[in-house]
C-alpha positions as semicolon CSV with decimal commas, in nm:
position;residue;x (nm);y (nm);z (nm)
1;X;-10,131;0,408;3,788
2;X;-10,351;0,440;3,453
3;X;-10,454;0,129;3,338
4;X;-10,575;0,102;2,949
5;X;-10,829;-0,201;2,847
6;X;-10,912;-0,286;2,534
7;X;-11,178;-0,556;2,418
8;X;-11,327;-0,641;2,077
9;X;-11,370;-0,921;1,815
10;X;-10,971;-0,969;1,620
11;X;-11,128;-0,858;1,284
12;X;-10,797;-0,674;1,151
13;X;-10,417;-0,791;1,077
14;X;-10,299;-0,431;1,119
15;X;-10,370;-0,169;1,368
16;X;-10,306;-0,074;1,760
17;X;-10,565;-0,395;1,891
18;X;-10,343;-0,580;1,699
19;X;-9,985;-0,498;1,777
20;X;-10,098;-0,534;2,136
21;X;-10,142;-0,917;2,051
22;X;-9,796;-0,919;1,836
23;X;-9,527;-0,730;1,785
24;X;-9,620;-0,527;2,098
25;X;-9,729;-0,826;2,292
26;X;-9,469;-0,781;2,577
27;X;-9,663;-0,478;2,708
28;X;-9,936;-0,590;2,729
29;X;-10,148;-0,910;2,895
30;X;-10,362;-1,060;2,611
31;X;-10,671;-1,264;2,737
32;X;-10,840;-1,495;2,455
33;X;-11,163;-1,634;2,538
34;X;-11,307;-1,898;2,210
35;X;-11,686;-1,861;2,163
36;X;-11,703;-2,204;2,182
37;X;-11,600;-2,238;2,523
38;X;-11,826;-1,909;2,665
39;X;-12,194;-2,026;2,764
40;X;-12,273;-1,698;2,647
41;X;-12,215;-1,808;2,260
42;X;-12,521;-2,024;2,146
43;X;-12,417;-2,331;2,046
44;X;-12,668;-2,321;1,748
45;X;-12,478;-2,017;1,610
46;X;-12,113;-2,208;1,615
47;X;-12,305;-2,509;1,474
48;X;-12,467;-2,255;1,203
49;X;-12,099;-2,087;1,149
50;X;-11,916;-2,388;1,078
51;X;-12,146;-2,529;0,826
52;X;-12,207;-2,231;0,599
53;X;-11,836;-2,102;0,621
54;X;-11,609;-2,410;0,769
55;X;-11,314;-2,415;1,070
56;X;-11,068;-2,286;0,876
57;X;-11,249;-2,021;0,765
58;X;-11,141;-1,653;0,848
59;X;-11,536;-1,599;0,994
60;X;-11,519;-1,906;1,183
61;X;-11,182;-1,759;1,359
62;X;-11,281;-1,403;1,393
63;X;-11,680;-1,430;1,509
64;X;-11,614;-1,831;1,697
65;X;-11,277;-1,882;1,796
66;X;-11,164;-1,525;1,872
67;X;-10,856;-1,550;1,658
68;X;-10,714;-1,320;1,404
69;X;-10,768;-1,325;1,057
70;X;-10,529;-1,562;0,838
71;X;-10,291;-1,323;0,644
72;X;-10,394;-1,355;0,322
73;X;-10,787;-1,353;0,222
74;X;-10,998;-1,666;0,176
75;X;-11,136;-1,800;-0,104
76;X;-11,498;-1,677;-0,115
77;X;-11,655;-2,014;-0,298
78;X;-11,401;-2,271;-0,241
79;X;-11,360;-2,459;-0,588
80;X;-11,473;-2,764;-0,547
81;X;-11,846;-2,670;-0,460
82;X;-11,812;-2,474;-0,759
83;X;-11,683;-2,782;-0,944
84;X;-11,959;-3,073;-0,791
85;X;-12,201;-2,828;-0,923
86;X;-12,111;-2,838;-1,235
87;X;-12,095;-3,234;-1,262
88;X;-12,400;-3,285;-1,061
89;X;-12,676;-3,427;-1,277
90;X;-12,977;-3,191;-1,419
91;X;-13,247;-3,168;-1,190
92;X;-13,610;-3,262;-1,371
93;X;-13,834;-2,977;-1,398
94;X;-14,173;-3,072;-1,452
95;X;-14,308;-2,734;-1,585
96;X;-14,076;-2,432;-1,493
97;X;-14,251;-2,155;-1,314
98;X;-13,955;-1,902;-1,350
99;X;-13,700;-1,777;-1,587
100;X;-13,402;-1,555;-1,476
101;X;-13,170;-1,385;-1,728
102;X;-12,874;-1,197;-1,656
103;X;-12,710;-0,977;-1,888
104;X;-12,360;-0,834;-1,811
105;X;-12,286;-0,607;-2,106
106;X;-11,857;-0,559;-2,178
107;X;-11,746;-0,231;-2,139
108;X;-11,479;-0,272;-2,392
109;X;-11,150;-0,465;-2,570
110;X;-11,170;-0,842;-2,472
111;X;-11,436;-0,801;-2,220
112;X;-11,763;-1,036;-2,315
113;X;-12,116;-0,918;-2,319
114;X;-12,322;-1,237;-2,146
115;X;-12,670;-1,335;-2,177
116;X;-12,731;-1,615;-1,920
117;X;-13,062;-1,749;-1,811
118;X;-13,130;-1,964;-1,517
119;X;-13,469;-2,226;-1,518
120;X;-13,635;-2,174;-1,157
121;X;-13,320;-2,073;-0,960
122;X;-13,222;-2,442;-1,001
123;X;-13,068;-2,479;-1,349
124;X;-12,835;-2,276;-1,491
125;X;-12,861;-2,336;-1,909
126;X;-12,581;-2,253;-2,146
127;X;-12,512;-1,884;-2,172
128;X;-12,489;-1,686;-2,488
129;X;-12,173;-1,519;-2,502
130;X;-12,050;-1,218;-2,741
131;X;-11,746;-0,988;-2,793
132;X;-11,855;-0,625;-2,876
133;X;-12,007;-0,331;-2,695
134;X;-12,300;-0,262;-2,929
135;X;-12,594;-0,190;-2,661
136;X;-12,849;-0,179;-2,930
137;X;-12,753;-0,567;-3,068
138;X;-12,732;-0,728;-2,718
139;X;-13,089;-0,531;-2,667
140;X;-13,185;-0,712;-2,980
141;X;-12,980;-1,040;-2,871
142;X;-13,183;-1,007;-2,523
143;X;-13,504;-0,968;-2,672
144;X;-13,469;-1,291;-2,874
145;X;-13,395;-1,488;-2,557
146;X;-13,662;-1,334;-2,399
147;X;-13,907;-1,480;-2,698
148;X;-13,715;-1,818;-2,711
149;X;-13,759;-1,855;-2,357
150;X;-14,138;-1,720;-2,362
151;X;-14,237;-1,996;-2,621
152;X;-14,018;-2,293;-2,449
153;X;-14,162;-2,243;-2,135
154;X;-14,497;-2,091;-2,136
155;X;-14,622;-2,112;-1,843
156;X;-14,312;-1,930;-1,655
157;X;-14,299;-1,547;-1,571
158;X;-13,941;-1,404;-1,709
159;X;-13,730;-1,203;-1,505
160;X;-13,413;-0,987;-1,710
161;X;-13,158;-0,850;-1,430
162;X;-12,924;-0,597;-1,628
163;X;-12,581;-0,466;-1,494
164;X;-12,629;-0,123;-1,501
165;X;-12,339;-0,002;-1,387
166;X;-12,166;0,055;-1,689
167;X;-12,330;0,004;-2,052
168;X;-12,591;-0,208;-1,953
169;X;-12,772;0,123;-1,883
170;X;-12,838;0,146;-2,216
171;X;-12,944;-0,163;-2,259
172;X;-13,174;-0,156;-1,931
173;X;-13,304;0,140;-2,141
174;X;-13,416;0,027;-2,461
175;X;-13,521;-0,289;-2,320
176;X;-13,779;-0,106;-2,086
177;X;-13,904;0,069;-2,379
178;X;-13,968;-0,249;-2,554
179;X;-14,126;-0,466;-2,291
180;X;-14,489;-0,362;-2,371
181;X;-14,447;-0,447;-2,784
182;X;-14,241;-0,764;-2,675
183;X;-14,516;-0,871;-2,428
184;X;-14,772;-0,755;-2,721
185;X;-14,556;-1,016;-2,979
186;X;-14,537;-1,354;-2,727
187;X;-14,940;-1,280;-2,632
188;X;-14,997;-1,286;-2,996
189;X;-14,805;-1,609;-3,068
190;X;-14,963;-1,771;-2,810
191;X;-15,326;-1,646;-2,918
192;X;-15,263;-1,812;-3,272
193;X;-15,126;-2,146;-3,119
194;X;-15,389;-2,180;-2,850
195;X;-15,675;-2,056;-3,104
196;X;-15,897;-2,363;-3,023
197;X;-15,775;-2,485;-2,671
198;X;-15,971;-2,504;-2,350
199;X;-15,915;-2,233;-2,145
200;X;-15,778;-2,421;-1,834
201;X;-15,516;-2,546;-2,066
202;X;-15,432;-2,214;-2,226
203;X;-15,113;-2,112;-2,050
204;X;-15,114;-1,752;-1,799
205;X;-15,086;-1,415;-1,941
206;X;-14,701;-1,354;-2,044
207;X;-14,527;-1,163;-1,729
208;X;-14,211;-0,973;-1,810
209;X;-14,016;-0,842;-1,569
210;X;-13,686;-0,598;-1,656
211;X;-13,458;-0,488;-1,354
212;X;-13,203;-0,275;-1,298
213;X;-12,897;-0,393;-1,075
214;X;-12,634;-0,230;-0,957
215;X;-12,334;-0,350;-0,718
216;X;-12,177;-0,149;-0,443
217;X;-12,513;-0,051;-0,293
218;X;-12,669;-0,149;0,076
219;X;-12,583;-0,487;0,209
220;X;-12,748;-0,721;0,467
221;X;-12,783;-1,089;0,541
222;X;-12,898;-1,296;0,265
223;X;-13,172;-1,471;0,487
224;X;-13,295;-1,440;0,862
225;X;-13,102;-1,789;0,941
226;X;-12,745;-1,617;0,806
227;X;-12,529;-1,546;1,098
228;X;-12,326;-1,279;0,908
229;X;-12,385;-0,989;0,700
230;X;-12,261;-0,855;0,403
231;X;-12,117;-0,527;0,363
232;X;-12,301;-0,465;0,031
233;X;-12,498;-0,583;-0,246
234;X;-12,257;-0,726;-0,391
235;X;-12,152;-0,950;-0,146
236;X;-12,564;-1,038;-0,108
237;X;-12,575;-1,168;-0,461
238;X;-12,250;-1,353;-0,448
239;X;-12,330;-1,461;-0,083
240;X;-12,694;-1,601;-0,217
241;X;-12,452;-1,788;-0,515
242;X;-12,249;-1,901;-0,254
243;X;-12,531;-2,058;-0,033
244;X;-12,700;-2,230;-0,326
245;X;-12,359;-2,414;-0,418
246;X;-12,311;-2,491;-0,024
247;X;-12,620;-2,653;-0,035
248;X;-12,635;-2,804;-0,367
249;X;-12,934;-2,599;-0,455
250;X;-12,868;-2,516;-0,813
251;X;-12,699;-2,686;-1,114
252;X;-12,429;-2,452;-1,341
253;X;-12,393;-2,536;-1,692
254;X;-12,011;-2,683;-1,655
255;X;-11,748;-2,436;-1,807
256;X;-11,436;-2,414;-1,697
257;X;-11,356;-2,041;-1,692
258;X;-11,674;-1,983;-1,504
259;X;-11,550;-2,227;-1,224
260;X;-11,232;-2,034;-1,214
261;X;-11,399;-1,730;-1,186
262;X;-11,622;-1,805;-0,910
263;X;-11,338;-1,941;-0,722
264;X;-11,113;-1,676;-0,743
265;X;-11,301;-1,415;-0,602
266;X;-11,156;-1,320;-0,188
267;X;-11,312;-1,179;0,064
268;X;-11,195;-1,085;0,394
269;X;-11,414;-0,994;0,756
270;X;-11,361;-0,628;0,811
271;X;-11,350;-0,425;1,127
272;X;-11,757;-0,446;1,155
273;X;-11,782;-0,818;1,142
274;X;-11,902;-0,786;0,818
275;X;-11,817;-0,969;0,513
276;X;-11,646;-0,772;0,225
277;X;-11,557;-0,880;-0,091
């Protein structure tokens, strides 16, 4: 007279929970009950659900509807977010506060080493883009964006995020050696040029700020409001890319690689409720 139960959230497309919706069905009886029809779902989550991740989307079916994942993995940025985002007009910046530049540094053959800086998380400007693995000339190619940067927009703070799980090590390296004579070089320039202006129109002291990233490490939710986490870091930064093309938050310069790129990338829900790239 043993009686098994088993209850839990249809995360996976393999396993016992779900042959005993499939193949195994006729053993069992399956009850499905849809979040949306349980007054113990809040209606603000399903609401929050379907506009960050859409009805057809495997989260949408595994955390609201109670269904199984679709067999194949979803598109993580669909591609025509990533396209509108790329047409959409340049947003005017009166006097940017903040520069970010990533640098991705190829590990080798046909892999490119990008320098790519982004005007107050808004406005994504062309990228420089070279084919070699020379640490010590993207360190120098870095630095010169840095200064180019530093006199275009002097009254923002500039932020360098390195991937340092590879080569970019070495370039994190160097770079962090630098920072005080690079600092030392823009406060200069700007101490000639500003030799006889008012001090309230004399622009801040230059901030430089060089970090280290690597992918792979904890994950999280990408803000309090986001219904679902990430099962690490990199899913937070592509999740936080994600969000600001959702909402139309930031312009990319248009290329057409880079569209395909962000497009192509899958994730699936695994068998936390988490989302994994």
């Amino acid at each position: 007279g043993a009686k098994l139960i088993m209850c839990g959230n249809p995360t996976r497309i393999t396993g016992f929970f779900y042959d005993s919706h499939h193949k195994n069905r006729d053993r069992f009886n399956s009850i499905h009950v849809d979040g949306r029809d349980s007054d113990r779902v809040d209606e603000e989550f399903v609401a929050t659900i379907i506009s960050m991740y859409g009805e057809d989307s495997d989260v949408f079916r595994v955390r609201v509807a109670g269904e199984f994942p679709k067999s194949l993995p979803d598109s993580f940025i669909p591609v025509e977010w990533a396209e509108k985002a790329s047409e959409a007009p340049a947003p005017v910046i009166e006097r940017v506060s903040r520069v970010d530049i990533g640098v991705d540094v190829a590990r080798y053959g046909d892999d490119s080493s990008v320098i790519c800086p982004v005007l107050d998380s808004i406005l994504q400007e062309a990228p420089d883009i070279y084919h070699h693995n020379d640490t010590m000339e993207i360190t120098g190619y870095t630095v010169q964006t840095i200064k180019r940067y530093a006199r275009a927009h002097e009254w923002a703070s500039i932020h360098v995020k390195i991937d340092c799980d590879g080569l970019g090590v070495g370039v994190y390296d160097r770079l962090t050696e630098l920072k005080e004579q690079v600092v030392a070089e823009v406060e200069e320039e700007r101490r000639a040029r500003y030799e006889d202006t008012e001090p309230e129109d004399t622009p801040p002291a230059f901030e430089l700020d060089v970090v280290e990233c690597h992918f792979g490490g904890e994950g999280g939710t990408i803000s309090d409001k986001d219904p679902i986490e990430f099962k690490n870091s990199t899913g937070l930064m592509w999740g936080a890319v994600r969000e600001a093309l959702r909402t139309g938050a930031i312009k990319l310069w248009r290329d057409d690689k880079q569209i395909s790129q962000l497009s192509n990338r899958r994730y699936t829900v695994n068998s936390d409720g988490k989302i994994e790239l």
